Amino acid sequence: MNFWAILMKDLRMELRTRESLAVMTVFALAVILLFSFAFDIGMNRFPSFVPGLMWLTYFFTAVLGLIRSFGWEKELDAWDILLTSPVDRSMIYLGKCAAFFIFLLLAQLISLPFFMLFLGLPLLAAPLSFIAILLTVDGAIAAVGVLIAGMSHRTPAGETLLPILLFPTLTPVLIAATKATTTALASKPFQEWDFWLMLIVTFLVLFVLAGAFIFDYIAEQ
Amino acid sequence: MDQLLIAQGIGKSFHLRPVLTDVTFSLAAGQITYLIGRNGCGKTTLLKILAGVMRPEAGIASLNGRAMFGLGGSWRREMVYLGHRPIMYQAFTARENIRLAVQLRGQTWDESQFRELARQYGLGGREDDRIGIYSEGMLKRLGLIRLEMSSWSLAYLDEPGSALDVDGSLILRETFDRWRSQGRSILFTSHDMGWGAAVADRAIMLSGGTVSEDLAAPEEAHLVDLLKEAAK
């Protein structure tokens, strides 16, 4: 019940302001455009560095989205309405994770065709594999991102602190995502990239469980 | 009187500077208590700790016999908090904000009650405006509507009268009297000593990180003297 209330609150807020999605999408598209000029990919076969560029782009896209998503909570001290309500705080965490997961996925759905078009990312080579990687990586980014943003957003240097803390924490996921995407899109068998997918899934499960458990402590000042 | 809130040894510091060291007091049901103290003495910090917004470094507390500060939030069902700012989403309308607050408390939405309260608090016809365009006084009134729509036994109000005009102050005073008659308790701060002393049954003063004075039926002149003494 409270999970849905918090999820719907964030979705309604985005529908009303269109701030998160606009910032995330515009950033991703600008980076793709820049990269397309920087790397003369042309009609080359799948350049192996593109998945790395893609996940780095989506990391920074996620940072921008998280800053905006928690910016709503800072205005008029709105976060306190969640904290002072008789809501299990794990539901606050999970609700915000779910909302952010949706925002990130939407930003990717808009920008991924441009990765295909301008940077030669062969998404159609292994679409199901790519969807599995995309969903698990986005879940992990949301799980870690909301946990760290929930901790940092009330500190004076919260917006600076977020990427500083988030990048090292997410580095294993970004490496695994890059390796899994590169291998899967090269149409290699699942056995060659299942380790990386399992690593991402493990990270996702661990952080969702840890976040749901410790959010009660970190949500307060 | 039954003790609704019992707080023992509450402590909190910021950047190693202790603000609250050993705050111990209790609140009775149906009692309006005025929390006074100099700027920076920890009034807002204490209210935020008791409301579950901040975590204390020391101390225990119970609300209606339920332990506070631990895992689980069922004790928060008994209380409401209205801070300096209205703790609402400025992109949402007044109705959306109050509806969310009611929903988060697990209560059912009563549209006719909301409309009636909006009229009573002078916000009739503005229910569907985004609160980002509300004035400070309107936000305070909307905060009071949130409290009216919620079920609770104890309210923590941080400067509830600030930004309210004369009409708003009168409404607030009537509201305090009504809540008292309903057996609800209030712990509030206010820089308007005259107003605070007039509505309160009791005053407690924070100084040096502890409760330094506890007065029944406070009078403005006495409270002013106490604050002047604390400033020395």
GROMACS .gro file of C-alpha atoms in nm:
model
  453
    1MET     CA    1   0.000   0.000   0.000
    2ASN     CA    2   0.265   0.252   0.109
    3PHE     CA    3   0.501   0.122  -0.158
    4TRP     CA    4   0.244   0.212  -0.422
    5ALA     CA    5   0.171   0.547  -0.260
    6ILE     CA    6   0.540   0.642  -0.280
    7LEU     CA    7   0.588   0.501  -0.629
    8MET     CA    8   0.279   0.682  -0.759
    9LYS     CA    9   0.385   1.000  -0.582
   10ASP     CA   10   0.716   1.004  -0.772
   11LEU     CA   11   0.555   0.911  -1.103
   12ARG     CA   12   0.288   1.179  -1.062
   13MET     CA   13   0.558   1.430  -0.971
   14GLU     CA   14   0.748   1.344  -1.289
   15LEU     CA   15   0.434   1.369  -1.500
   16ARG     CA   16   0.370   1.709  -1.344
   17THR     CA   17   0.720   1.854  -1.373
   18ARG     CA   18   0.887   1.634  -1.640
   19GLU     CA   19   1.216   1.740  -1.484
   20SER     CA   20   1.396   1.409  -1.424
   21LEU     CA   21   1.321   1.253  -1.758
   22ALA     CA   22   1.396   1.572  -1.950
   23VAL     CA   23   1.735   1.622  -1.782
   24MET     CA   24   1.829   1.254  -1.816
   25THR     CA   25   1.727   1.224  -2.180
   26VAL     CA   26   1.878   1.550  -2.298
   27PHE     CA   27   2.207   1.461  -2.127
   28ALA     CA   28   2.217   1.113  -2.284
   29LEU     CA   29   2.137   1.246  -2.630
   30ALA     CA   30   2.397   1.523  -2.603
   31VAL     CA   31   2.666   1.272  -2.504
   32ILE     CA   32   2.570   1.037  -2.789
   33LEU     CA   33   2.591   1.323  -3.036
   34LEU     CA   34   2.930   1.428  -2.900
   35PHE     CA   35   3.065   1.072  -2.911
   36SER     CA   36   2.939   1.024  -3.264
   37PHE     CA   37   3.156   1.315  -3.373
   38ALA     CA   38   3.449   1.216  -3.153
   39PHE     CA   39   3.466   0.858  -3.281
   40ASP     CA   40   3.443   0.813  -3.652
   41ILE     CA   41   3.259   0.485  -3.641
   42GLY     CA   42   3.102   0.498  -3.984
   43MET     CA   43   3.011   0.157  -4.119
   44ASN     CA   44   3.266  -0.027  -3.901
   45ARG     CA   45   3.162  -0.347  -3.737
   46PHE     CA   46   3.050  -0.332  -3.371
   47PRO     CA   47   3.315  -0.120  -3.196
   48SER     CA   48   3.388  -0.296  -2.866
   49PHE     CA   49   3.428   0.027  -2.669
   50VAL     CA   50   3.069   0.144  -2.731
   51PRO     CA   51   2.908  -0.059  -2.448
   52GLY     CA   52   3.154   0.104  -2.208
   53LEU     CA   53   3.060   0.449  -2.339
   54MET     CA   54   2.695   0.357  -2.314
   55TRP     CA   55   2.709   0.246  -1.951
   56LEU     CA   56   2.924   0.544  -1.852
   57THR     CA   57   2.666   0.771  -2.017
   58TYR     CA   58   2.386   0.600  -1.826
   59PHE     CA   59   2.578   0.624  -1.501
   60PHE     CA   60   2.591   1.003  -1.531
   61THR     CA   61   2.233   1.006  -1.658
   62ALA     CA   62   2.136   0.821  -1.340
   63VAL     CA   63   2.326   1.071  -1.122
   64LEU     CA   64   2.134   1.359  -1.280
   65GLY     CA   65   1.805   1.177  -1.233
   66LEU     CA   66   1.880   1.095  -0.870
   67ILE     CA   67   1.970   1.455  -0.792
   68ARG     CA   68   1.639   1.570  -0.939
   69SER     CA   69   1.438   1.292  -0.776
   70PHE     CA   70   1.573   1.377  -0.431
   71GLY     CA   71   1.555   1.749  -0.510
   72TRP     CA   72   1.175   1.717  -0.486
   73GLU     CA   73   1.217   1.580  -0.136
   74LYS     CA   74   1.427   1.877  -0.024
   75GLU     CA   75   1.184   2.145  -0.141
   76LEU     CA   76   0.969   2.259   0.152
   77ASP     CA   77   1.127   1.974   0.358
   78ALA     CA   78   0.885   1.731   0.191
   79TRP     CA   79   1.104   1.434   0.289
   80ASP     CA   80   0.985   1.484   0.647
   81ILE     CA   81   0.628   1.393   0.550
   82LEU     CA   82   0.757   1.047   0.459
   83LEU     CA   83   0.970   1.019   0.773
   84THR     CA   84   0.700   1.130   1.014
   85SER     CA   85   0.433   0.904   0.865
   86PRO     CA   86   0.380   0.556   1.009
   87VAL     CA   87   0.534   0.408   0.696
   88ASP     CA   88   0.786   0.126   0.707
   89ARG     CA   89   1.095   0.299   0.572
   90SER     CA   90   1.190   0.001   0.363
   91MET     CA   91   0.877   0.088   0.162
   92ILE     CA   92   1.007   0.442   0.110
   93TYR     CA   93   1.329   0.292  -0.023
   94LEU     CA   94   1.162   0.035  -0.246
   95GLY     CA   95   0.903   0.285  -0.374
   96LYS     CA   96   1.170   0.535  -0.472
   97CYS     CA   97   1.384   0.258  -0.626
   98ALA     CA   98   1.093   0.143  -0.841
   99ALA     CA   99   1.015   0.497  -0.956
  100PHE     CA  100   1.377   0.570  -1.038
  101PHE     CA  101   1.412   0.239  -1.222
  102ILE     CA  102   1.120   0.346  -1.444
  103PHE     CA  103   1.270   0.692  -1.510
  104LEU     CA  104   1.606   0.542  -1.605
  105LEU     CA  105   1.445   0.285  -1.830
  106LEU     CA  106   1.237   0.551  -2.005
  107ALA     CA  107   1.544   0.769  -2.064
  108GLN     CA  108   1.719   0.465  -2.212
  109LEU     CA  109   1.425   0.370  -2.432
  110ILE     CA  110   1.440   0.717  -2.584
  111SER     CA  111   1.819   0.730  -2.623
  112LEU     CA  112   1.911   0.370  -2.714
  113PRO     CA  113   1.798   0.402  -3.080
  114PHE     CA  114   2.050   0.687  -3.109
  115PHE     CA  115   2.325   0.462  -2.972
  116MET     CA  116   2.231   0.218  -3.249
  117LEU     CA  117   2.214   0.487  -3.514
  118PHE     CA  118   2.518   0.701  -3.434
  119LEU     CA  119   2.750   0.463  -3.250
  120GLY     CA  120   2.669   0.134  -3.418
  121LEU     CA  121   2.546  -0.051  -3.109
  122PRO     CA  122   2.398  -0.373  -3.257
  123LEU     CA  123   2.107  -0.412  -3.016
  124LEU     CA  124   1.914  -0.627  -3.262
  125ALA     CA  125   2.194  -0.887  -3.264
  126ALA     CA  126   2.079  -1.023  -2.926
  127PRO     CA  127   1.774  -0.826  -2.813
  128LEU     CA  128   1.660  -1.058  -2.533
  129SER     CA  129   2.007  -1.083  -2.386
  130PHE     CA  130   2.040  -0.707  -2.398
  131ILE     CA  131   1.701  -0.658  -2.227
  132ALA     CA  132   1.807  -0.896  -1.948
  133ILE     CA  133   2.133  -0.703  -1.897
  134LEU     CA  134   1.957  -0.366  -1.917
  135LEU     CA  135   1.691  -0.457  -1.658
  136THR     CA  136   1.937  -0.603  -1.406
  137VAL     CA  137   2.189  -0.319  -1.443
  138ASP     CA  138   1.915  -0.056  -1.411
  139GLY     CA  139   1.785  -0.237  -1.102
  140ALA     CA  140   2.134  -0.234  -0.950
  141ILE     CA  141   2.187   0.134  -1.034
  142ALA     CA  142   1.849   0.219  -0.878
  143ALA     CA  143   1.915   0.007  -0.567
  144VAL     CA  144   2.258   0.160  -0.502
  145GLY     CA  145   2.167   0.508  -0.624
  146VAL     CA  146   1.859   0.552  -0.406
  147LEU     CA  147   2.045   0.418  -0.103
  148ILE     CA  148   2.334   0.661  -0.145
  149ALA     CA  149   2.114   0.954  -0.248
  150GLY     CA  150   1.890   0.885   0.053
  151MET     CA  151   2.196   0.918   0.272
  152SER     CA  152   2.361   1.215   0.102
  153HIS     CA  153   2.073   1.438  -0.005
  154ARG     CA  154   2.033   1.603   0.335
  155THR     CA  155   2.398   1.688   0.374
  156PRO     CA  156   2.514   2.035   0.266
  157ALA     CA  157   2.736   1.887  -0.007
  158GLY     CA  158   2.486   1.618  -0.106
  159GLU     CA  159   2.492   1.678  -0.482
  160THR     CA  160   2.874   1.665  -0.485
  161LEU     CA  161   2.886   1.366  -0.255
  162LEU     CA  162   2.644   1.156  -0.462
  163PRO     CA  163   2.867   1.087  -0.767
  164ILE     CA  164   3.177   1.061  -0.546
  165LEU     CA  165   3.016   0.781  -0.345
  166LEU     CA  166   2.815   0.629  -0.627
  167PHE     CA  167   3.087   0.578  -0.885
  168PRO     CA  168   3.321   0.358  -0.677
  169THR     CA  169   3.025   0.161  -0.542
  170LEU     CA  170   2.885   0.099  -0.888
  171THR     CA  171   3.219   0.031  -1.057
  172PRO     CA  172   3.184  -0.351  -1.033
  173VAL     CA  173   2.836  -0.326  -1.188
  174LEU     CA  174   2.954  -0.097  -1.468
  175ILE     CA  175   3.248  -0.327  -1.548
  176ALA     CA  176   3.021  -0.633  -1.545
  177ALA     CA  177   2.760  -0.451  -1.754
  178THR     CA  178   3.021  -0.350  -2.011
  179LYS     CA  179   3.167  -0.702  -2.034
  180ALA     CA  180   2.825  -0.868  -2.051
  181THR     CA  181   2.694  -0.623  -2.314
  182THR     CA  182   3.004  -0.648  -2.531
  183THR     CA  183   3.001  -1.028  -2.525
  184ALA     CA  184   2.625  -1.072  -2.563
  185LEU     CA  185   2.598  -0.827  -2.854
  186ALA     CA  186   2.887  -1.004  -3.029
  187SER     CA  187   2.648  -1.303  -3.038
  188LYS     CA  188   2.872  -1.511  -2.813
  189PRO     CA  189   2.707  -1.797  -2.619
  190PHE     CA  190   2.551  -1.727  -2.279
  191GLN     CA  191   2.824  -1.931  -2.105
  192GLU     CA  192   3.075  -1.663  -2.202
  193TRP     CA  193   2.894  -1.382  -2.022
  194ASP     CA  194   2.677  -1.555  -1.760
  195PHE     CA  195   2.938  -1.480  -1.493
  196TRP     CA  196   2.901  -1.105  -1.550
  197LEU     CA  197   2.522  -1.126  -1.544
  198MET     CA  198   2.531  -1.326  -1.221
  199LEU     CA  199   2.763  -1.064  -1.070
  200ILE     CA  200   2.512  -0.790  -1.155
  201VAL     CA  201   2.220  -0.995  -1.020
  202THR     CA  202   2.411  -1.066  -0.697
  203PHE     CA  203   2.486  -0.697  -0.658
  204LEU     CA  204   2.122  -0.612  -0.723
  205VAL     CA  205   1.986  -0.861  -0.468
  206LEU     CA  206   2.242  -0.765  -0.202
  207PHE     CA  207   2.177  -0.393  -0.234
  208VAL     CA  208   1.799  -0.425  -0.243
  209LEU     CA  209   1.808  -0.633   0.076
  210ALA     CA  210   2.067  -0.411   0.245
  211GLY     CA  211   1.884  -0.095   0.138
  212ALA     CA  212   1.548  -0.218   0.263
  213PHE     CA  213   1.706  -0.311   0.596
  214ILE     CA  214   1.924  -0.005   0.666
  215PHE     CA  215   1.713   0.270   0.511
  216ASP     CA  216   1.543   0.314   0.848
  217TYR     CA  217   1.878   0.431   0.988
  218ILE     CA  218   2.010   0.637   0.702
  219ALA     CA  219   1.688   0.819   0.610
  220GLU     CA  220   1.702   1.024   0.930
  221GLN     CA  221   1.953   1.302   0.990
  222MET     CA  222  -0.276   1.286   3.433
  223ASP     CA  223  -0.166   0.998   3.212
  224GLN     CA  224   0.179   1.044   3.064
  225LEU     CA  225   0.157   1.038   2.687
  226LEU     CA  226   0.521   1.104   2.606
  227ILE     CA  227   0.817   1.015   2.824
  228ALA     CA  228   1.163   1.126   2.708
  229GLN     CA  229   1.474   1.040   2.906
  230GLY     CA  230   1.829   1.157   2.853
  231ILE     CA  231   1.788   1.270   2.491
  232GLY     CA  232   2.121   1.380   2.345
  233LYS     CA  233   2.230   1.506   2.004
  234SER     CA  234   2.534   1.687   1.871
  235PHE     CA  235   2.629   1.841   1.538
  236HIS     CA  236   2.990   1.830   1.423
  237LEU     CA  237   3.097   1.723   1.774
  238ARG     CA  238   2.921   2.027   1.927
  239PRO     CA  239   2.656   1.902   2.171
  240VAL     CA  240   2.319   2.069   2.128
  241LEU     CA  241   2.113   1.845   2.353
  242THR     CA  242   2.293   1.664   2.633
  243ASP     CA  243   2.034   1.520   2.869
  244VAL     CA  244   1.677   1.621   2.792
  245THR     CA  245   1.430   1.450   3.023
  246PHE     CA  246   1.064   1.540   3.049
  247SER     CA  247   0.717   1.399   3.004
  248LEU     CA  248   0.395   1.525   2.847
  249ALA     CA  249   0.047   1.451   2.973
  250ALA     CA  250  -0.254   1.378   2.756
  251GLY     CA  251  -0.459   1.688   2.676
  252GLN     CA  252  -0.179   1.924   2.770
  253ILE     CA  253  -0.046   2.211   2.560
  254THR     CA  254   0.321   2.265   2.631
  255TYR     CA  255   0.525   2.563   2.519
  256LEU     CA  256   0.890   2.486   2.447
  257ILE     CA  257   1.107   2.792   2.495
  258GLY     CA  258   1.476   2.869   2.477
  259ARG     CA  259   1.728   3.096   2.310
  260ASN     CA  260   1.817   3.064   1.942
  261GLY     CA  261   2.029   2.755   1.885
  262CYS     CA  262   1.938   2.591   2.216
  263GLY     CA  263   1.799   2.286   2.033
  264LYS     CA  264   1.420   2.339   2.028
  265THR     CA  265   1.381   2.243   1.661
  266THR     CA  266   1.630   1.958   1.704
  267LEU     CA  267   1.429   1.820   1.995
  268LEU     CA  268   1.102   1.839   1.800
  269LYS     CA  269   1.263   1.668   1.501
  270ILE     CA  270   1.402   1.390   1.719
  271LEU     CA  271   1.067   1.330   1.883
  272ALA     CA  272   0.895   1.333   1.543
  273GLY     CA  273   1.135   1.074   1.398
  274VAL     CA  274   1.305   1.308   1.153
  275MET     CA  275   1.639   1.300   1.338
  276ARG     CA  276   1.798   1.016   1.526
  277PRO     CA  277   1.920   1.093   1.880
  278GLU     CA  278   2.268   0.988   1.987
  279ALA     CA  279   2.153   0.917   2.339
  280GLY     CA  280   1.832   0.863   2.529
  281ILE     CA  281   1.509   0.673   2.507
  282ALA     CA  282   1.148   0.779   2.468
  283SER     CA  283   0.807   0.624   2.458
  284LEU     CA  284   0.481   0.749   2.313
  285ASN     CA  285   0.165   0.607   2.462
  286GLY     CA  286   0.369   0.319   2.602
  287ARG     CA  287   0.534   0.237   2.268
  288ALA     CA  288   0.912   0.262   2.244
  289MET     CA  289   1.030   0.521   1.993
  290PHE     CA  290   1.347   0.541   1.780
  291GLY     CA  291   1.369   0.167   1.708
  292LEU     CA  292   1.283  -0.025   1.394
  293GLY     CA  293   0.923  -0.006   1.282
  294GLY     CA  294   0.713   0.306   1.270
  295SER     CA  295   0.384   0.219   1.436
  296TRP     CA  296   0.449   0.472   1.714
  297ARG     CA  297   0.444   0.747   1.450
  298ARG     CA  298   0.073   0.680   1.400
  299GLU     CA  299   0.017   0.859   1.731
  300MET     CA  300   0.186   1.184   1.637
  301VAL     CA  301   0.207   1.454   1.371
  302TYR     CA  302   0.475   1.710   1.300
  303LEU     CA  303   0.456   2.054   1.141
  304GLY     CA  304   0.796   2.212   1.093
  305HIS     CA  305   0.914   2.560   1.003
  306ARG     CA  306   0.838   2.461   0.647
  307PRO     CA  307   0.515   2.282   0.552
  308ILE     CA  308   0.678   1.942   0.465
  309MET     CA  309   0.486   1.912   0.138
  310TYR     CA  310   0.563   1.881  -0.233
  311GLN     CA  311   0.551   2.216  -0.405
  312ALA     CA  312   0.467   2.072  -0.747
  313PHE     CA  313   0.151   1.916  -0.605
  314THR     CA  314  -0.176   2.093  -0.540
  315ALA     CA  315  -0.309   2.145  -0.189
  316ARG     CA  316  -0.553   1.858  -0.237
  317GLU     CA  317  -0.283   1.621  -0.368
  318ASN     CA  318  -0.053   1.701  -0.077
  319ILE     CA  319  -0.316   1.646   0.190
  320ARG     CA  320  -0.439   1.335   0.016
  321LEU     CA  321  -0.087   1.191   0.010
  322ALA     CA  322  -0.036   1.269   0.379
  323VAL     CA  323  -0.366   1.100   0.466
  324GLN     CA  324  -0.283   0.801   0.246
  325LEU     CA  325   0.060   0.759   0.407
  326ARG     CA  326  -0.108   0.741   0.748
  327GLY     CA  327  -0.331   0.461   0.623
  328GLN     CA  328  -0.648   0.668   0.663
  329THR     CA  329  -0.931   0.701   0.417
  330TRP     CA  330  -0.976   1.021   0.220
  331ASP     CA  331  -1.276   1.236   0.309
  332GLU     CA  332  -1.332   1.488   0.031
  333SER     CA  333  -1.616   1.671   0.206
  334GLN     CA  334  -1.405   1.714   0.523
  335PHE     CA  335  -1.119   1.852   0.316
  336ARG     CA  336  -1.344   2.101   0.137
  337GLU     CA  337  -1.497   2.215   0.464
  338LEU     CA  338  -1.155   2.257   0.627
  339ALA     CA  339  -1.021   2.443   0.323
  340ARG     CA  340  -1.315   2.686   0.360
  341GLN     CA  341  -1.264   2.721   0.737
  342TYR     CA  342  -0.892   2.790   0.698
  343GLY     CA  343  -0.947   3.046   0.425
  344LEU     CA  344  -0.821   2.831   0.137
  345GLY     CA  345  -1.159   2.768  -0.024
  346GLY     CA  346  -1.131   2.779  -0.402
  347ARG     CA  347  -0.751   2.733  -0.389
  348GLU     CA  348  -0.752   2.358  -0.329
  349ASP     CA  349  -0.635   2.276  -0.680
  350ASP     CA  350  -0.358   2.535  -0.697
  351ARG     CA  351  -0.003   2.408  -0.684
  352ILE     CA  352   0.132   2.504  -0.345
  353GLY     CA  353   0.448   2.641  -0.507
  354ILE     CA  354   0.247   2.961  -0.560
  355TYR     CA  355   0.110   2.971  -0.203
  356SER     CA  356   0.230   3.240   0.038
  357GLU     CA  357   0.401   3.142   0.365
  358GLY     CA  358   0.080   3.207   0.556
  359MET     CA  359  -0.125   2.992   0.320
  360LEU     CA  360   0.127   2.710   0.356
  361LYS     CA  361   0.096   2.732   0.735
  362ARG     CA  362  -0.283   2.711   0.703
  363LEU     CA  363  -0.250   2.413   0.473
  364GLY     CA  364  -0.020   2.249   0.726
  365LEU     CA  365  -0.291   2.290   0.989
  366ILE     CA  366  -0.546   2.133   0.752
  367ARG     CA  367  -0.310   1.835   0.723
  368LEU     CA  368  -0.312   1.801   1.099
  369GLU     CA  369  -0.691   1.831   1.109
  370MET     CA  370  -0.727   1.554   0.851
  371SER     CA  371  -0.496   1.320   1.043
  372SER     CA  372  -0.567   1.113   1.352
  373TRP     CA  373  -0.313   1.167   1.631
  374SER     CA  374  -0.263   1.210   2.005
  375LEU     CA  375   0.039   1.439   2.007
  376ALA     CA  376   0.143   1.718   1.771
  377TYR     CA  377   0.486   1.878   1.747
  378LEU     CA  378   0.454   2.225   1.602
  379ASP     CA  379   0.757   2.439   1.524
  380GLU     CA  380   0.654   2.803   1.506
  381PRO     CA  381   0.295   2.731   1.399
  382GLY     CA  382   0.195   3.097   1.423
  383SER     CA  383   0.476   3.243   1.213
  384ALA     CA  384   0.359   3.402   0.887
  385LEU     CA  385  -0.005   3.384   0.996
  386ASP     CA  386  -0.207   3.705   0.981
  387VAL     CA  387  -0.441   3.818   1.262
  388ASP     CA  388  -0.726   3.604   1.132
  389GLY     CA  389  -0.494   3.304   1.102
  390SER     CA  390  -0.364   3.352   1.457
  391LEU     CA  391  -0.720   3.355   1.589
  392ILE     CA  392  -0.802   3.037   1.399
  393LEU     CA  393  -0.487   2.876   1.536
  394ARG     CA  394  -0.580   2.966   1.892
  395GLU     CA  395  -0.932   2.825   1.850
  396THR     CA  396  -0.780   2.513   1.698
  397PHE     CA  397  -0.546   2.469   1.997
  398ASP     CA  398  -0.842   2.502   2.236
  399ARG     CA  399  -1.042   2.248   2.039
  400TRP     CA  400  -0.756   2.001   2.029
  401ARG     CA  401  -0.707   2.039   2.405
  402SER     CA  402  -1.077   1.973   2.464
  403GLN     CA  403  -1.043   1.658   2.252
  404GLY     CA  404  -0.768   1.534   2.486
  405ARG     CA  405  -0.491   1.588   2.233
  406SER     CA  406  -0.149   1.713   2.339
  407ILE     CA  407   0.070   1.971   2.171
  408LEU     CA  408   0.437   2.057   2.211
  409PHE     CA  409   0.510   2.379   2.028
  410THR     CA  410   0.765   2.655   1.988
  411SER     CA  411   0.693   3.019   1.919
  412HIS     CA  412   0.891   3.342   1.929
  413ASP     CA  413   0.569   3.525   2.014
  414MET     CA  414   0.596   3.491   2.391
  415GLY     CA  415   0.262   3.657   2.459
  416TRP     CA  416   0.074   3.426   2.224
  417GLY     CA  417   0.263   3.120   2.346
  418ALA     CA  418   0.205   3.194   2.714
  419ALA     CA  419  -0.163   3.262   2.650
  420VAL     CA  420  -0.237   2.929   2.482
  421ALA     CA  421  -0.009   2.701   2.687
  422ASP     CA  422  -0.089   2.506   3.004
  423ARG     CA  423   0.277   2.458   3.074
  424ALA     CA  424   0.618   2.580   2.954
  425ILE     CA  425   0.949   2.401   2.953
  426MET     CA  426   1.273   2.578   2.884
  427LEU     CA  427   1.575   2.432   2.711
  428SER     CA  428   1.911   2.568   2.816
  429GLY     CA  429   2.256   2.416   2.820
  430GLY     CA  430   2.124   2.107   2.643
  431THR     CA  431   1.878   2.014   2.918
  432VAL     CA  432   1.534   2.113   3.047
  433SER     CA  433   1.626   2.396   3.281
  434GLU     CA  434   1.276   2.514   3.381
  435ASP     CA  435   0.935   2.352   3.395
  436LEU     CA  436   0.648   2.591   3.466
  437ALA     CA  437   0.275   2.539   3.503
  438ALA     CA  438   0.045   2.817   3.378
  439PRO     CA  439   0.329   3.028   3.232
  440GLU     CA  440   0.312   3.406   3.213
  441GLU     CA  441   0.477   3.610   2.942
  442ALA     CA  442   0.674   3.838   3.175
  443HIS     CA  443   0.818   3.545   3.365
  444LEU     CA  444   0.919   3.367   3.044
  445VAL     CA  445   1.089   3.681   2.913
  446ASP     CA  446   1.281   3.713   3.243
  447LEU     CA  447   1.392   3.351   3.218
  448LEU     CA  448   1.520   3.401   2.863
  449LYS     CA  449   1.702   3.719   2.963
  450GLU     CA  450   1.861   3.532   3.252
  451ALA     CA  451   1.969   3.251   3.017
  452ALA     CA  452   2.127   3.506   2.782
  453LYS     CA  453   2.363   3.630   3.055
   0.00000   0.00000   0.00000
